[in-house]
Tab-separated table of C-alpha atoms and ligand atoms in Angstrom:
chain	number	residue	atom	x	y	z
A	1	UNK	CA	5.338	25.881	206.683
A	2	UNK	CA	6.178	21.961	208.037
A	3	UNK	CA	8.630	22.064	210.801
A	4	UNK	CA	12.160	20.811	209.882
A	5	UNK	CA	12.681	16.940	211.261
A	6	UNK	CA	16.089	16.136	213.411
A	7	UNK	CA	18.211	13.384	211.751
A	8	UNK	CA	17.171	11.325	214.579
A	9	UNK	CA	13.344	11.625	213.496
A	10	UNK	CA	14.031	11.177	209.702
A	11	UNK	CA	15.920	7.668	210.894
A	12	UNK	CA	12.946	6.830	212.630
A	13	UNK	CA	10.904	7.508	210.143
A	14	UNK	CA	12.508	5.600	207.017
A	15	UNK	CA	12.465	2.656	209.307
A	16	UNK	CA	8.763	2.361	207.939
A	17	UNK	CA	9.682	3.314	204.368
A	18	UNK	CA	11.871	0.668	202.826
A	19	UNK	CA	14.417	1.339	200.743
A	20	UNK	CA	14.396	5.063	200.953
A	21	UNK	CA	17.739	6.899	202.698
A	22	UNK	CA	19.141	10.119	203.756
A	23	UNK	CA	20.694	12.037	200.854
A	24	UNK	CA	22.141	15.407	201.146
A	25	UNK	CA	19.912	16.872	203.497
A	26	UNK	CA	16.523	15.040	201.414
A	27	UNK	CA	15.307	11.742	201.249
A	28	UNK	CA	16.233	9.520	198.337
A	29	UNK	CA	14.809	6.048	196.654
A	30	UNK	CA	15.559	4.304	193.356
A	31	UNK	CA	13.108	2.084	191.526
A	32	UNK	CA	13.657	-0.056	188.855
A	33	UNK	CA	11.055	-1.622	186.597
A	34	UNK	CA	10.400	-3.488	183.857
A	35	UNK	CA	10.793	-1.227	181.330
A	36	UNK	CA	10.937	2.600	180.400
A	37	UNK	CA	6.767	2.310	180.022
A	38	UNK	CA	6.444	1.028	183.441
A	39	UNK	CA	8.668	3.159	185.057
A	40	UNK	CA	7.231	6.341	182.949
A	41	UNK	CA	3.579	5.316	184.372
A	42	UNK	CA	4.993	4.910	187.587
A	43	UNK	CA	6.587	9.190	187.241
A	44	UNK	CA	2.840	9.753	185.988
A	45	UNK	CA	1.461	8.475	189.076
A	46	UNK	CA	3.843	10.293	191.445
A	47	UNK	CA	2.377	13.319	189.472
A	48	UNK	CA	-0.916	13.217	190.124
A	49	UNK	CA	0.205	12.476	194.159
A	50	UNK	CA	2.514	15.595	193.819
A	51	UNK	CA	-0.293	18.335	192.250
A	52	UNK	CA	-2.618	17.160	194.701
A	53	UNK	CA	-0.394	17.429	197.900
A	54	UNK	CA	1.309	20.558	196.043
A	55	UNK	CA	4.596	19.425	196.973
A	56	UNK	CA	6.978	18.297	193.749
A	57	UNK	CA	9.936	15.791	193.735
A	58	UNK	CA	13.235	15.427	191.760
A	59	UNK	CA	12.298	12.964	189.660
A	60	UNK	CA	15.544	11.414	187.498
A	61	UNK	CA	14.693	8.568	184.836
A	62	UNK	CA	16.890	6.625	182.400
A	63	UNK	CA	14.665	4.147	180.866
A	64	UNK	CA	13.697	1.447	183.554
A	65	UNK	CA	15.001	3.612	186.458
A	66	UNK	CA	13.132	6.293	188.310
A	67	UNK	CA	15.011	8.136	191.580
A	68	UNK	CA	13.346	9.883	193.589
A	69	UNK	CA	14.256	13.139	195.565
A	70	UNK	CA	11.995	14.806	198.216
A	71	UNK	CA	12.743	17.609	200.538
A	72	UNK	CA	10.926	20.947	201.385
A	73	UNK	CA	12.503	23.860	199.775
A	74	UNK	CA	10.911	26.576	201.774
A	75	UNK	CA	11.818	24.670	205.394
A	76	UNK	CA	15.618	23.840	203.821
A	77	UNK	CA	15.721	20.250	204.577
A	78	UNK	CA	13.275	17.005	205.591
A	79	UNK	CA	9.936	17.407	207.137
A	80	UNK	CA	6.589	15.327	207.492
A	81	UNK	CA	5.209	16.375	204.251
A	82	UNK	CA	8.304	14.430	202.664
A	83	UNK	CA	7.544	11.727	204.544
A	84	UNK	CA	3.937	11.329	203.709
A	85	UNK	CA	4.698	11.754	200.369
A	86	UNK	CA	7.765	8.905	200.260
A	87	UNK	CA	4.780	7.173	201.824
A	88	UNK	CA	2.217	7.057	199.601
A	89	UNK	CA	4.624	6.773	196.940
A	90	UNK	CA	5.523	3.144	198.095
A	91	UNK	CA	1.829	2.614	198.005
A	92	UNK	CA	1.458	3.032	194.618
B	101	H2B	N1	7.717	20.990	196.585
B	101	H2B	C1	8.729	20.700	197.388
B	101	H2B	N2	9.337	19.517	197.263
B	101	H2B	N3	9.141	21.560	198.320
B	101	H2B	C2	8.549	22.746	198.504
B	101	H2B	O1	8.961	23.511	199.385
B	101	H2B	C3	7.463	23.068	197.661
B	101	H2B	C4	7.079	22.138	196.673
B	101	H2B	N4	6.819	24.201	197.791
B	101	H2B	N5	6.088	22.403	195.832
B	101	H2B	C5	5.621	24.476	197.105
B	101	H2B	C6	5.436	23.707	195.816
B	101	H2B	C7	5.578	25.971	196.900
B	101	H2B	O2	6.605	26.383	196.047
B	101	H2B	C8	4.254	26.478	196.382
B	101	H2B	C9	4.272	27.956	196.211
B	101	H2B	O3	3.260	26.069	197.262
């Protein structure tokens, strides 16, 4: 199991991941795109990432907005694999 991160390493870490913030104890980001299509290739994509990293985030959508909610559920709170995953989400 990943090691929970302090607040002070989460902050340091979202300082390289734009636009996502502290939510609750998880990490949070809303996207908004051109339309419900885009956005629901955009939840496909994040998918595919999840399955193969076997970690799974909230995922809300109303029709050109996707939000996006990571934390690891057996540590309780933030840890790196959130972070990689926030990561390569903003590289899609
Ligand atoms: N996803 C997330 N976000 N947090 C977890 O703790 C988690 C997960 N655990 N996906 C995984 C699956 C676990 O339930 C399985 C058994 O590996």
């Amino acid at each position: 199991m990943s090691d929970l991160l302090s607040s002070n390493e989460i902050t340091k870490a979202l300082s390289n991941l734009s636009d996502w913030h502290v939510y609750d104890e998880q990490i949070k980001c809303e996207f908004v795109f051109a339309d419900f299509i885009e956005a629901l290739s955009f939840i496909v994509k994040i998918g595919v990432l999840a399955e193969k990293a076997d970690h799974h985030p909230e995922i809300w959508n109303v029709y050109n907005r996707v939000s996006i909610i990571l934390s690891t559920h057996d540590a309780g709170g933030v840890t790196d694999k959130d972070i990689m995953l926030a990561s390569a989400i903003n590289d899609l």
